[in-house]
Amino acid sequence: LVAIAQAYAGFASLDEPVKDCMSTFASMHYAIATYVSLRAAALELADPQIAQLCDEHLQRQREMAAWLEQQIPEVTLEFLRP
């Protein structure tokens, strides 16, 4: 029973990089949604400086999310390789 648990624990940890990529990708999109919301509020409250900051953060978050999206398939395939 201990050997089975150890084998399962070793296998389960192999997919951590895939889970990490997916989690980070989801978190980035949550941040993107947050900046979109904050930007809308800043524009409504006539605060162009805050809106500009949100635009800058949005651009960086979108670039990083796009890069990460390109990495997910390779990380997944690496997990599947023996």
mmCIF file of C-alpha atoms in Angstrom:
data_model
loop_
_atom_site.group_PDB
_atom_site.id
_atom_site.type_symbol
_atom_site.label_atom_id
_atom_site.label_comp_id
_atom_site.label_asym_id
_atom_site.label_seq_id
_atom_site.Cartn_x
_atom_site.Cartn_y
_atom_site.Cartn_z
ATOM 1 C CA LEU A 1 0.000 0.000 0.000
ATOM 2 C CA VAL A 2 2.842 2.394 0.835
ATOM 3 C CA ALA A 3 4.517 1.627 -2.495
ATOM 4 C CA ILE A 4 1.310 2.416 -4.382
ATOM 5 C CA ALA A 5 0.919 5.703 -2.529
ATOM 6 C CA GLN A 6 4.548 6.623 -3.253
ATOM 7 C CA ALA A 7 4.173 5.747 -6.932
ATOM 8 C CA TYR A 8 0.991 7.799 -7.198
ATOM 9 C CA ALA A 9 2.578 10.745 -5.399
ATOM 10 C CA GLY A 10 5.505 10.677 -7.833
ATOM 11 C CA PHE A 11 3.204 10.554 -10.849
ATOM 12 C CA ALA A 12 0.873 13.237 -9.548
ATOM 13 C CA SER A 13 3.717 15.689 -9.064
ATOM 14 C CA LEU A 14 4.854 15.291 -12.670
ATOM 15 C CA ASP A 15 1.901 17.301 -13.918
ATOM 16 C CA GLU A 16 2.579 20.250 -11.613
ATOM 17 C CA PRO A 17 4.179 22.340 -14.388
ATOM 18 C CA VAL A 18 1.025 21.895 -16.504
ATOM 19 C CA LYS A 19 -1.195 22.862 -13.586
ATOM 20 C CA ASP A 20 1.056 25.831 -12.805
ATOM 21 C CA CYS A 21 0.819 27.104 -16.394
ATOM 22 C CA MET A 22 -2.944 26.747 -16.418
ATOM 23 C CA SER A 23 -3.295 28.436 -13.053
ATOM 24 C CA THR A 24 -1.023 31.305 -14.041
ATOM 25 C CA PHE A 25 -2.896 31.730 -17.332
ATOM 26 C CA ALA A 26 -6.218 31.912 -15.472
ATOM 27 C CA SER A 27 -4.791 34.378 -12.947
ATOM 28 C CA MET A 28 -3.514 36.601 -15.737
ATOM 29 C CA HIS A 29 -6.939 36.744 -17.305
ATOM 30 C CA TYR A 30 -8.442 37.608 -13.931
ATOM 31 C CA ALA A 31 -5.924 40.472 -13.703
ATOM 32 C CA ILE A 32 -6.851 41.560 -17.235
ATOM 33 C CA ALA A 33 -10.526 41.655 -16.274
ATOM 34 C CA THR A 34 -9.644 43.641 -13.159
ATOM 35 C CA TYR A 35 -7.733 46.269 -15.146
ATOM 36 C CA VAL A 36 -10.566 46.500 -17.685
ATOM 37 C CA SER A 37 -12.982 47.151 -14.818
ATOM 38 C CA LEU A 38 -10.688 49.665 -13.117
ATOM 39 C CA ARG A 39 -10.137 51.465 -16.414
ATOM 40 C CA ALA A 40 -13.889 51.806 -16.951
ATOM 41 C CA ALA A 41 -14.292 53.183 -13.436
ATOM 42 C CA ALA A 42 -11.417 55.627 -13.937
ATOM 43 C CA LEU A 43 -12.925 56.915 -17.174
ATOM 44 C CA GLU A 44 -16.338 57.282 -15.549
ATOM 45 C CA LEU A 45 -14.758 59.226 -12.685
ATOM 46 C CA ALA A 46 -12.781 61.394 -15.125
ATOM 47 C CA ASP A 47 -9.371 60.195 -13.937
ATOM 48 C CA PRO A 48 -7.336 59.820 -17.129
ATOM 49 C CA GLN A 49 -4.084 59.166 -15.256
ATOM 50 C CA ILE A 50 -5.485 56.051 -13.608
ATOM 51 C CA ALA A 51 -7.049 54.970 -16.916
ATOM 52 C CA GLN A 52 -3.632 55.345 -18.584
ATOM 53 C CA LEU A 53 -1.975 53.247 -15.882
ATOM 54 C CA CYS A 54 -4.628 50.587 -16.384
ATOM 55 C CA ASP A 55 -3.971 50.644 -20.139
ATOM 56 C CA GLU A 56 -0.254 50.140 -19.529
ATOM 57 C CA HIS A 57 -0.848 47.242 -17.152
ATOM 58 C CA LEU A 58 -3.404 45.757 -19.538
ATOM 59 C CA GLN A 59 -0.914 45.756 -22.380
ATOM 60 C CA ARG A 60 1.721 43.977 -20.294
ATOM 61 C CA GLN A 61 -0.750 41.446 -18.923
ATOM 62 C CA ARG A 62 -2.118 40.678 -22.388
ATOM 63 C CA GLU A 63 1.385 40.244 -23.805
ATOM 64 C CA MET A 64 2.353 37.905 -20.995
ATOM 65 C CA ALA A 65 -0.905 35.942 -21.299
ATOM 66 C CA ALA A 66 -0.337 35.544 -25.051
ATOM 67 C CA TRP A 67 3.216 34.330 -24.448
ATOM 68 C CA LEU A 68 2.062 31.894 -21.784
ATOM 69 C CA GLU A 69 -0.710 30.584 -24.023
ATOM 70 C CA GLN A 70 1.968 29.655 -26.549
ATOM 71 C CA GLN A 71 3.931 27.794 -23.848
ATOM 72 C CA ILE A 72 1.089 25.663 -22.514
ATOM 73 C CA PRO A 73 1.082 23.127 -25.381
ATOM 74 C CA GLU A 74 4.823 22.512 -25.069
ATOM 75 C CA VAL A 75 4.633 22.150 -21.289
ATOM 76 C CA THR A 76 1.745 19.717 -21.739
ATOM 77 C CA LEU A 77 3.603 17.679 -24.349
ATOM 78 C CA GLU A 78 6.666 17.580 -22.118
ATOM 79 C CA PHE A 79 4.486 16.073 -19.390
ATOM 80 C CA LEU A 80 3.274 13.365 -21.798
ATOM 81 C CA ARG A 81 6.766 12.357 -22.944
ATOM 82 C CA PRO A 82 8.292 9.313 -21.244
#
